[in-house]
Coordinates of C-alpha atoms and ligand atoms in Angstrom, one line a residue:
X18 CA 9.8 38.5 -1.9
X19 CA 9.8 41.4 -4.3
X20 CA 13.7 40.6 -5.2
X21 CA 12.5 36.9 -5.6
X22 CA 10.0 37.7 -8.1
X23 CA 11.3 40.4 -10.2
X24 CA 14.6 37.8 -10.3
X25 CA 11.6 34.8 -11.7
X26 CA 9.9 37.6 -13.9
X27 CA 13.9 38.8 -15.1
X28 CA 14.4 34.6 -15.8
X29 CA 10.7 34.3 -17.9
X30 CA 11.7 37.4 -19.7
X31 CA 14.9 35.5 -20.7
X32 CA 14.2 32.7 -21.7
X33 CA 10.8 33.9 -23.6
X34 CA 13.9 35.3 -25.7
X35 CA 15.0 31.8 -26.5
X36 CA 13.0 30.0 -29.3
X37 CA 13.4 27.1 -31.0
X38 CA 13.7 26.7 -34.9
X39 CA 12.7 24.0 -37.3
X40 CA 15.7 22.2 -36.5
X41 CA 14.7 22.1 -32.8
X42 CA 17.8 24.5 -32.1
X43 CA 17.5 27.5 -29.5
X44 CA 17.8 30.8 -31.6
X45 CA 18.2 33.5 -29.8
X46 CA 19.0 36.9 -31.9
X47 CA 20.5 34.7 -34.9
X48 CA 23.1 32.8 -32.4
X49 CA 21.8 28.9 -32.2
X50 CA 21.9 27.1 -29.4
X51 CA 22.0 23.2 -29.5
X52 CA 20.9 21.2 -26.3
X53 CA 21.7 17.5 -25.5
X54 CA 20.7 15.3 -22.9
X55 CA 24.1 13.1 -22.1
X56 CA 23.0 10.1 -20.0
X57 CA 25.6 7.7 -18.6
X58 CA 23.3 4.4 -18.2
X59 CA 22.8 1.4 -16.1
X60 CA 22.5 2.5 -12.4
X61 CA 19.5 1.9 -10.4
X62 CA 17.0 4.8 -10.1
X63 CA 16.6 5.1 -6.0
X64 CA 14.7 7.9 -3.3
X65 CA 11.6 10.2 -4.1
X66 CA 10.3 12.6 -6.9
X67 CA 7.5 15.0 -6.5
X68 CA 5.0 15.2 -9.5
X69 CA 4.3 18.3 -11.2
X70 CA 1.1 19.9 -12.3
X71 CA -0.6 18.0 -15.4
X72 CA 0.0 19.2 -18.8
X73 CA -2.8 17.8 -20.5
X74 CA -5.2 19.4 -17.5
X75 CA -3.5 23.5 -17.6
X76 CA -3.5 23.6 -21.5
X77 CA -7.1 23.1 -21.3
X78 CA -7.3 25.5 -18.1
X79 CA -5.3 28.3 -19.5
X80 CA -7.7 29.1 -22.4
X81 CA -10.3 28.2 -20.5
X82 CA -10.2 31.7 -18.3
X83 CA -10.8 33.9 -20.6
X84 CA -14.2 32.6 -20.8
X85 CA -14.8 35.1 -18.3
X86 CA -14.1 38.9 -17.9
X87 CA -12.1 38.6 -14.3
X88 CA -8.9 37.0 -13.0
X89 CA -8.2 33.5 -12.0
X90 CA -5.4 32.5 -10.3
X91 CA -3.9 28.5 -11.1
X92 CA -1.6 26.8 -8.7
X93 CA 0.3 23.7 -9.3
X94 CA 1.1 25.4 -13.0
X95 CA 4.3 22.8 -14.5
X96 CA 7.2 24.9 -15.4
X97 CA 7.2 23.5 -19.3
X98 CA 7.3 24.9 -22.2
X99 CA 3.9 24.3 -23.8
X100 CA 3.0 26.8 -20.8
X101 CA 5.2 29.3 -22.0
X102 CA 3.6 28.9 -25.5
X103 CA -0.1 28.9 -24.3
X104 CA 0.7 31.8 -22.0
X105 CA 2.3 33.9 -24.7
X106 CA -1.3 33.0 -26.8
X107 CA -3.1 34.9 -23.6
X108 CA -1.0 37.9 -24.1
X109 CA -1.5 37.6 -28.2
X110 CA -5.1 38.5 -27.4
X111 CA -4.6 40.8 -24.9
X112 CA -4.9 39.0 -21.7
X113 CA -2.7 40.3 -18.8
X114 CA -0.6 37.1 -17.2
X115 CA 1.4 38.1 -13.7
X116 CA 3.8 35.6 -12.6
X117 CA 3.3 34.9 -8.4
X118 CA 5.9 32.2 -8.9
X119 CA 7.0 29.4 -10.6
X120 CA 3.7 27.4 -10.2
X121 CA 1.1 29.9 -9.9
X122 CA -0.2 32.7 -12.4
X123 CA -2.7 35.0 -12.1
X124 CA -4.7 36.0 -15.6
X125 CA -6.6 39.1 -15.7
X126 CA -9.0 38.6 -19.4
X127 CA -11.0 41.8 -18.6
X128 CA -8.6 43.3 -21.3
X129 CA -8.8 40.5 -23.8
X130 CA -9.6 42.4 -27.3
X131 CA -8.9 40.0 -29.6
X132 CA -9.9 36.3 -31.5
X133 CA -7.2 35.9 -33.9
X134 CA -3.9 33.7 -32.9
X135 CA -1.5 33.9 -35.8
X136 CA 0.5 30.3 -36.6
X137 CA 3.9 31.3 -35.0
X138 CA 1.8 30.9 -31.2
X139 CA -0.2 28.0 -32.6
X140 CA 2.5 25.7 -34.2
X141 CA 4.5 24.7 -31.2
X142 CA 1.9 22.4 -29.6
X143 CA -1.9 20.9 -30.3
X144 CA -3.7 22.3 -27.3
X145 CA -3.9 25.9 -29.0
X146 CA -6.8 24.7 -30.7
X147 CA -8.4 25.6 -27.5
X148 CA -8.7 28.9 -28.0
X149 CA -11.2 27.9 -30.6
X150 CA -13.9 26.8 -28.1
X151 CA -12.5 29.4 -25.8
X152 CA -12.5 31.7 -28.0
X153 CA -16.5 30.6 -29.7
X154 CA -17.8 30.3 -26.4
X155 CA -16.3 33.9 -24.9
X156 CA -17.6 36.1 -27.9
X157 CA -18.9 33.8 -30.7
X158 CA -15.7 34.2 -33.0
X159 CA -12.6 33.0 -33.0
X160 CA -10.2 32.7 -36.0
X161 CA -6.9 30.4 -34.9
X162 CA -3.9 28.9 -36.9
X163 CA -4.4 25.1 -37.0
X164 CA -2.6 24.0 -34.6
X165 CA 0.9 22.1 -34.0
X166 CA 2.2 19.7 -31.7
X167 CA 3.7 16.3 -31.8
X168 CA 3.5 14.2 -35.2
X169 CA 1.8 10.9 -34.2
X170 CA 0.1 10.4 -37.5
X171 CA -3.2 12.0 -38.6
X172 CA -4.6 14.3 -36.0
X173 CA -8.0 15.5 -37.5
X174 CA -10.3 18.0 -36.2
X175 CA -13.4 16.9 -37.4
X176 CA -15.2 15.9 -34.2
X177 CA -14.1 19.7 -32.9
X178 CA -15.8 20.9 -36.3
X179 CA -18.9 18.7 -35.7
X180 CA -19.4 19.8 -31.8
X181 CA -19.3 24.1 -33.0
X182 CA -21.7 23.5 -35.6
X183 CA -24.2 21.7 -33.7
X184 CA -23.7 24.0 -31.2
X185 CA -24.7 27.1 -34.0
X186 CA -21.5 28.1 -35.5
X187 CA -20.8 28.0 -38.9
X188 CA -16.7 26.9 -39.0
X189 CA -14.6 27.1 -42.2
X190 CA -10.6 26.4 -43.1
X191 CA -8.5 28.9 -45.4
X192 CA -5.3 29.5 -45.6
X193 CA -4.4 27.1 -42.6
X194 CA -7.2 29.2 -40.3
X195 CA -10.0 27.9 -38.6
X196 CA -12.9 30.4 -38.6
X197 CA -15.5 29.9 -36.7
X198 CA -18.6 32.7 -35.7
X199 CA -22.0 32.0 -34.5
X200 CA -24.8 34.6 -34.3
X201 CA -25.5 32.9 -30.7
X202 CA -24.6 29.3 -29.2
X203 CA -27.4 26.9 -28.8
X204 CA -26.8 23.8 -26.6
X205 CA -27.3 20.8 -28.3
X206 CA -26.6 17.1 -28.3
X207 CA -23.6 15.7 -29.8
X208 CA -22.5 12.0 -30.3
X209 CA -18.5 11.7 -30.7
X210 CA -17.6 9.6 -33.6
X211 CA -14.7 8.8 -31.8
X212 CA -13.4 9.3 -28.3
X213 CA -11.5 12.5 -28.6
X214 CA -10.1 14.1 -25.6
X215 CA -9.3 17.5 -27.5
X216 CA -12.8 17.9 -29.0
X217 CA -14.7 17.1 -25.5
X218 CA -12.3 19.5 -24.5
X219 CA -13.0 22.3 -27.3
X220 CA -17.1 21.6 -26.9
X221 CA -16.9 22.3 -23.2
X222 CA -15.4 25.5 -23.6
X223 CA -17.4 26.4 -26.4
X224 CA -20.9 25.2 -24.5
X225 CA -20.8 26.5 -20.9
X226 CA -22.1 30.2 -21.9
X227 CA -24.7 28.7 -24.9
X228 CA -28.3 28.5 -24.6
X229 CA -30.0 25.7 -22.8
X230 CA -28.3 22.1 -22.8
X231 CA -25.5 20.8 -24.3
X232 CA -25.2 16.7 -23.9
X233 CA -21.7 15.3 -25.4
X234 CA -22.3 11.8 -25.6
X235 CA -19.4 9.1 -26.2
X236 CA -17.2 12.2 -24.2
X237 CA -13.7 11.4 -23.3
X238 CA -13.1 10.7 -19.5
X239 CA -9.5 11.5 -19.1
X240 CA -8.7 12.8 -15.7
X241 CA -8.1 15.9 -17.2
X242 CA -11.6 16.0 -18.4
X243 CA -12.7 16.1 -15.1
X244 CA -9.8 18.6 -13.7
X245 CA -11.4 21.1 -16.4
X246 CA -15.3 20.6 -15.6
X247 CA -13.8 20.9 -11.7
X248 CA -12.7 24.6 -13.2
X249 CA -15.5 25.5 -15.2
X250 CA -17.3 24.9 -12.4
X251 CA -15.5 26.7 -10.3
X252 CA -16.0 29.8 -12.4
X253 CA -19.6 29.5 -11.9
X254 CA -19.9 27.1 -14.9
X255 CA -22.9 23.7 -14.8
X256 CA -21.0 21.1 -16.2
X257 CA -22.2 17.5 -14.6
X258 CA -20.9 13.6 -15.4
X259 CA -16.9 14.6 -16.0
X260 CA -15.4 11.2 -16.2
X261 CA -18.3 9.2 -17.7
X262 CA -18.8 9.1 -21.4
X263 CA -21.8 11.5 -21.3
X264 CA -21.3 15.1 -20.0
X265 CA -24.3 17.7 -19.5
X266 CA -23.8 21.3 -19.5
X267 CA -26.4 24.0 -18.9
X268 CA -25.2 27.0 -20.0
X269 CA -25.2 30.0 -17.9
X270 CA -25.1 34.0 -18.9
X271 CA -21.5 34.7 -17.2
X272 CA -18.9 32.7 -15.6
X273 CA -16.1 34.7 -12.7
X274 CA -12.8 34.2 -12.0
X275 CA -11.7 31.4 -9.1
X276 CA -8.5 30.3 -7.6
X277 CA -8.0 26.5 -8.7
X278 CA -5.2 24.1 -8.4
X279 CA -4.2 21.7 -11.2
X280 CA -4.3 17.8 -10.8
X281 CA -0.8 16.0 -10.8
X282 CA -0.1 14.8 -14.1
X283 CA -0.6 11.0 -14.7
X284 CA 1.8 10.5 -17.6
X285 CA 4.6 12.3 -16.0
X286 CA 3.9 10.1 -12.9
X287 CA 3.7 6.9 -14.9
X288 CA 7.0 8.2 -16.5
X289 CA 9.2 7.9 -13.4
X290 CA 7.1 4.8 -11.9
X291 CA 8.1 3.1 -15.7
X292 CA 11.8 4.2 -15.2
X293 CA 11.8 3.2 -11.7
X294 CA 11.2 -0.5 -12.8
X295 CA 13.2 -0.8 -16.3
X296 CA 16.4 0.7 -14.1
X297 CA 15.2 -2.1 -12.1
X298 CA 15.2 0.7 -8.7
X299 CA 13.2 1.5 -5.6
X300 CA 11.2 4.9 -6.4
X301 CA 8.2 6.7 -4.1
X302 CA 6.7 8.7 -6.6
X303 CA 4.9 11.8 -4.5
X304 CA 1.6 14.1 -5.3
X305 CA 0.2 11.4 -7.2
X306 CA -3.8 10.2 -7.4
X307 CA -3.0 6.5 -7.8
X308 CA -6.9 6.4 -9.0
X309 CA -5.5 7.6 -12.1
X310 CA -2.3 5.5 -12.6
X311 CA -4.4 2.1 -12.1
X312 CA -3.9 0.8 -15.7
X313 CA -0.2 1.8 -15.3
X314 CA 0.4 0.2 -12.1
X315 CA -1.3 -3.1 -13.2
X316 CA 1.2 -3.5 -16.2
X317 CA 3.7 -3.0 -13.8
X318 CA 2.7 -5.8 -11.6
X319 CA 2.1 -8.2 -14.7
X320 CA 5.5 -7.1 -15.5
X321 CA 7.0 -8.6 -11.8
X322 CA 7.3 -5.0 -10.3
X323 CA 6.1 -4.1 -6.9
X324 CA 3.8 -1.5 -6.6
X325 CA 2.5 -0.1 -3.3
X326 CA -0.3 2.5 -3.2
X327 CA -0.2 5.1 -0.8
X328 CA -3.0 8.3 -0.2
X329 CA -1.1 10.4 -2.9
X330 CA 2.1 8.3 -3.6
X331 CA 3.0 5.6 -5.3
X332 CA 6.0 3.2 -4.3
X333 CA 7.2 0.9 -7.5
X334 CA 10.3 -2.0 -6.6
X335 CA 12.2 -4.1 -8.5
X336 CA 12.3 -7.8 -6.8
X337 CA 14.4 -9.6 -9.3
X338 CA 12.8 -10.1 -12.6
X339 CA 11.3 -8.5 -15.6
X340 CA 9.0 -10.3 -17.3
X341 CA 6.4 -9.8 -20.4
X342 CA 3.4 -8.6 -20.9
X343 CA 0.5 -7.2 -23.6
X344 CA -0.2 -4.1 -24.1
X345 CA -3.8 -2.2 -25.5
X346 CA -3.7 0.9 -25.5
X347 CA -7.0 2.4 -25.4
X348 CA -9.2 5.9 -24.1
X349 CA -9.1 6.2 -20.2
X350 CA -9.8 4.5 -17.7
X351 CA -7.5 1.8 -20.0
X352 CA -4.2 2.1 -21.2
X353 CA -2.6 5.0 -22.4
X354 CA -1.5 5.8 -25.2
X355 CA 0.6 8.4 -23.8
X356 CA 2.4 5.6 -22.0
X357 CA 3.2 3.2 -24.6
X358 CA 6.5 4.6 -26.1
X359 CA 7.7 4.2 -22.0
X360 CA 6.5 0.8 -21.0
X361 CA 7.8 -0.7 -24.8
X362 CA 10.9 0.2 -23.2
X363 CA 10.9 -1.4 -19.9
X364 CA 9.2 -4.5 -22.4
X365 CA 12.6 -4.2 -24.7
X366 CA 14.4 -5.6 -21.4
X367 CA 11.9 -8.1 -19.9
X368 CA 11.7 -11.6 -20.0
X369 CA 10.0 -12.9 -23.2
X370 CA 7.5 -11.5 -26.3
X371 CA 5.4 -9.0 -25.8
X372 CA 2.6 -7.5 -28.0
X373 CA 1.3 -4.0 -27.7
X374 CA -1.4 -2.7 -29.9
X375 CA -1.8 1.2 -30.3
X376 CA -5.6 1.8 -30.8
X377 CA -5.8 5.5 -30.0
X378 CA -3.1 7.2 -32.4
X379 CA -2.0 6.3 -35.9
X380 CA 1.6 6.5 -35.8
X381 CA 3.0 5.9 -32.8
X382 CA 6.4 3.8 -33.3
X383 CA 8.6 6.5 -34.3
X384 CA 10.5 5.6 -31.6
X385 CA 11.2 1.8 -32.3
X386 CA 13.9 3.0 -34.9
X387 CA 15.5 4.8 -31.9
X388 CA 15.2 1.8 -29.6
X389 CA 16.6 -0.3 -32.3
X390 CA 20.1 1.6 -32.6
X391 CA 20.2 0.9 -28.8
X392 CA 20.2 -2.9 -29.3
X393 CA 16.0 -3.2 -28.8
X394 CA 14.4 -5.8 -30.9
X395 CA 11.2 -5.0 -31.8
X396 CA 8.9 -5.9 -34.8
X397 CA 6.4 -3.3 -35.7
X398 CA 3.3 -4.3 -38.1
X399 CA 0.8 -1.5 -38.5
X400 CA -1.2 -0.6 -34.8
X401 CA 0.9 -3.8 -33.2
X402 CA 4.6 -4.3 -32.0
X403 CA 6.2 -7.3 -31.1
X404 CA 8.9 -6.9 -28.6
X405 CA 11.7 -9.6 -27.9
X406 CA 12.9 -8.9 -25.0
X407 CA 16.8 -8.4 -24.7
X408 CA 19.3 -8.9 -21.5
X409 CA 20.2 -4.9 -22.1
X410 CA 20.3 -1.9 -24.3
X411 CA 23.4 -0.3 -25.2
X412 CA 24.3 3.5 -25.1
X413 CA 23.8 5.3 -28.5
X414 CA 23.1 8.8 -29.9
X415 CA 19.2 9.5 -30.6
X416 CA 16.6 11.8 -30.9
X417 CA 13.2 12.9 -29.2
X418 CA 11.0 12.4 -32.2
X419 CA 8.1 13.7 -29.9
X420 CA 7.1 14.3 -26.4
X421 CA 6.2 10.9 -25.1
X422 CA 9.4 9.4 -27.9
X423 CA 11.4 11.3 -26.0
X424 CA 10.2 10.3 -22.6
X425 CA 10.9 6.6 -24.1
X426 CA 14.5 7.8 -25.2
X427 CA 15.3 9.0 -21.3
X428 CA 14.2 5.6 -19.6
X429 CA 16.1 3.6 -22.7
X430 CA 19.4 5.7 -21.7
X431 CA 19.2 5.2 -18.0
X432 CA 18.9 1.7 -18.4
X433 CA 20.9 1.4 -21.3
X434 CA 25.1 0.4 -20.2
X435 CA 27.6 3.2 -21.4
X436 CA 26.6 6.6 -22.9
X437 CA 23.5 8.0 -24.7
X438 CA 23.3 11.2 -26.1
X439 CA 19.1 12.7 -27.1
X440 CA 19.2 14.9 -29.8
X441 CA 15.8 17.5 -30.2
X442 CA 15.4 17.1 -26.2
X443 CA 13.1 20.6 -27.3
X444 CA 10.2 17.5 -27.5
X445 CA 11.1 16.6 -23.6
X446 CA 10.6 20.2 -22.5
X447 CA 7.6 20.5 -23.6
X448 CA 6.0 18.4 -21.3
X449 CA 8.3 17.6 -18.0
X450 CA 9.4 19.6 -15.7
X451 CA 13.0 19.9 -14.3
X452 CA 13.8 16.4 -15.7
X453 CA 17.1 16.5 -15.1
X454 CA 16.9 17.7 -11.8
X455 CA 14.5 15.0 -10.5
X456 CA 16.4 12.1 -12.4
X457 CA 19.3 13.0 -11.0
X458 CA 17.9 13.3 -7.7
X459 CA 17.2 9.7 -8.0
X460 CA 20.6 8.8 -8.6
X461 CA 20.9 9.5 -12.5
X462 CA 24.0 10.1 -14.2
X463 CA 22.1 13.0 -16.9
X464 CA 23.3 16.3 -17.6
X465 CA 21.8 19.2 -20.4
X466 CA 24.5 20.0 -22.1
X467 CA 24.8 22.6 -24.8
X468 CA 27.4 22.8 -27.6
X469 CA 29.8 25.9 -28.0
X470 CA 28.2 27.9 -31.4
X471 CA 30.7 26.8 -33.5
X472 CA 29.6 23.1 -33.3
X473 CA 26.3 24.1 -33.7
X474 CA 27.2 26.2 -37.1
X475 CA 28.0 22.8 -38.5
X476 CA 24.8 21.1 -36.7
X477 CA 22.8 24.3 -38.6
Ligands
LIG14 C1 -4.8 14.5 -26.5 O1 -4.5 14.7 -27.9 C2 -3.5 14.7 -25.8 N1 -3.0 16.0 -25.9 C3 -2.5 13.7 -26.3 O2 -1.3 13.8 -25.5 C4 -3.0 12.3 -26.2 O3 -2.2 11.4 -26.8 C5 -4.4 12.2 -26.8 O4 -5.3 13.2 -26.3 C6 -5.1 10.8 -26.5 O5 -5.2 10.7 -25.1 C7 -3.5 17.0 -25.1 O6 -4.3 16.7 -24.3 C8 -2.9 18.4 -25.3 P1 -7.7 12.8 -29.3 P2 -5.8 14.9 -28.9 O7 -8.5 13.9 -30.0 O8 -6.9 15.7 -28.2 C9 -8.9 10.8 -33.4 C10 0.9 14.0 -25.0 O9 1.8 13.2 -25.2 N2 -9.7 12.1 -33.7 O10 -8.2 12.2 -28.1 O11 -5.2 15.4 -30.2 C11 -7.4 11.0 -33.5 O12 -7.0 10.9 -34.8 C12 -0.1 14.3 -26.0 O13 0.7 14.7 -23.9 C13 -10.5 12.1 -34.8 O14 -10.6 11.2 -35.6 O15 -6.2 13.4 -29.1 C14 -6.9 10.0 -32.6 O16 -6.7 8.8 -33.3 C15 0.3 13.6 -27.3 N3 -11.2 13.3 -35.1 C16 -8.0 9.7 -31.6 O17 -9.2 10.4 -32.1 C17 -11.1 14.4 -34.2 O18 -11.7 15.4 -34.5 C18 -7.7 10.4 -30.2 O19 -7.4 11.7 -30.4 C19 -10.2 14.3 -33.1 C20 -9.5 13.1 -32.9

């Protein structure tokens, strides 16, 4: 065991050596890197994939810890790089992080002696703007880089702003930092403007150690909402009504460490249930809580796909026809918006015209121009895109313009007859785990390939 895991620990070390560059190349002591994903399309997606731990649910968790002095211990961790980022932002302010494998981590924050994150840790993704709640509700500072993540538009922080200063702080902006320091936190109520997941997620962590009661009203009710209040909670935390729009926190003097186990994550599962039915397959998608893929799996339906619920699978069949249907995306429990760069795909191929209307984030059709080159017809107008469908897509070379683009660009290439070649796949790494692995468990013909150092001098 001790061989096993100085061998894992050897394999973090190196790759925490490999970054990525503006130009989404691995750098790794000046010599670049470029990775591909070369898909060879068209064949049926068939068997079982396992689920990993939700992304959306640990980068809340991660920051979360240090709101007490002690060590937790999270299971069910996804092997993804936004962990690697978030984990290296633990370290940055002094946090000890031991590796138990490659799913579980154990974070001591008894030596955390810092509030500063610099913007090299907080460009890579959006969720480091956690450790400003985290951060606030641990020792009433926190001073952190604005953060990064994928570009779907504009992404303000207002509603974050709003919840710290109701809750006492006084929060400014200079030179790209976020400053915020309160002489003590005072719960308090808050009505969200809008339904924000990150700034629920920010006032939660910023409220469970203030005075008295905090009430966010209009909250989001994601299910990894409700996987952090489950953790808070666990640490000794009084967090109630996770999962409806109005959450009430009592604060309490001092929270302890806990062992906890992430929730699968819905859009990864919704990923390979969407892929399962554009390849036109026969996929059990395992460690799944089909509770929270029910807007997914009644698209898929509309769309002519079986879909079987099982305790913690899901089983989606194709029985002989696509067909169309409308998409809205909107805040949980209806459709996401994390979701709608995948299904647009399995719509490019269906039967008919479908509508989908993106009412959460402001630019989410990067993508179509990637579709198009792939032989996708697709209209977009603003929040709404009109999809013809097509018989098929053919193979072409793209890019991952963001996480859940990316995720789109996979499906299109499995489905897709001949070759496609996804440029940037950095975006895809981010948020699913082993991707090539599981596809090709299921029968995909995908392989990560990197190019010799001379190509990429030219690619630089
Ligand atoms: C979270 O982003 C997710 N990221 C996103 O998933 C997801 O797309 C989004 O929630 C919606 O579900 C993480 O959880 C790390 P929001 P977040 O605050 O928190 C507006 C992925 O693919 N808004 O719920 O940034 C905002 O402009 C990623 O995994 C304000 O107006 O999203 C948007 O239109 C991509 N003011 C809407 O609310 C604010 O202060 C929803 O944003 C905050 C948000």
């Amino acid at each position: 065991l001790h061989k096993a895991i100085r061998r894992q620990r050897q394999m973090c070390i190196r790759d925490s050596l490999w970054w990525y560059n503006s130009k989404g190349l691995k750098v790794k002591r000046g010599v670049c890197r470029l990775e591909k994903f070369v898909i060879h399309g068209g064949r049926p997606l068939r068997g079982e994939v396992s689920i990993s731990g939700a992304k959306n649910a640990v980068v809340a968790i991660l920051p979360a810890t240090i709101l007490a002095d002690d060590v937790c211990r999270i299971e069910n961790i996804p092997n993804i790089s936004d962990v690697t980022y978030m984990v290296r932002i633990l370290k940055q302010i002094g946090a000890r992080v031991r590796v138990i494998n490659k799913h579980t981590l154990e974070i001591d924050t008894t030596t955390v002696n810092s509030f500063t994150v610099p913007d090299e840790l907080t460009k890579h993704m959006r969720a480091s703007y956690y450790l400003i709640g985290a951060l606030l509700g641990r020792d009433n500072q926190a001073r952190v880089s604005m953060p990064g993540g994928c570009d779907l538009g504009i992404r303000p922080m207002d509603q974050h702003i709003k919840g710290f200063e109701f809750l006492g702080a006084d929060v400014s902006i200079e030179n790209a930092m976020v400053n915020a320091h309160a002489e003590k936190l005072i719960g308090s109520s808050v009505y969200m403007d809008v339904v924000s997941v990150g700034a629920t997620v920010n006032i939660m962590l910023a409220a469970v150690k203030a005075r008295g009661l905090t009430v966010i009203e209009n909250a989001a009710k994601e299910p990894h909402i409700v996987d952090l209040a489950n953790f808070l909670n666990s640490m000794g935390a009084d967090v109630r009504g996770a999962g409806t729009d109005v959450i009430k926190i009592h604060g309490v003097e001092k929270l302890h460490g806990c062992t906890y186990s992430i929730i699968p994550d819905q859009i990864e599962a919704g990923t390979y249930m969407v892929a399962a039915g554009a390849t036109k397959g026969d996929v059990l998608i395992k460690n799944v809580i089909p509770k929270h893929l029910e807007s997914i799996s009644a698209k898929l339906e509309e769309c002519g796909l079986e879909v079987t619920e099982y305790d913690d699978s899901i089983r989606v069949r194709y029985v002989g026809k696509l067909s169309k249907c409308n998409i809205k995306t909107l805040p949980h429990p209806g459709f996401p918006t994390d979701m709608q760069p995948q299904m647009s795909v399995l719509l490019s191929i269906a039967e008919g015209t479908s509508i989908v209307s993106e009412n959460v984030s402001d630019n989410r059709y990067r993508y179509v121009a990637q579709l198009t080159r792939m032989g996708a017809n697709v209209q977009v107008d603003g929040k709404v895109a009109v999809i013809e469908g097509v018989p098929e897509l053919t193979g072409a070379p793209v890019k991952a313009d963001d996480l859940r683009a990316g995720a789109a660009m996979l499906i299109a290439g499995l489905t897709a007859q001949g070759t496609t070649e996804i440029e940037n796949i950095q975006h895809i790494d981010r948020g699913y785990e082993e991707v090539v692995e599981k596809f090709s468990v299921l029968g995909a013909d995908i392989v990560r390939r990197n190019y010799p150092d001379a190509a990429i001098e030219k690619a630089v």
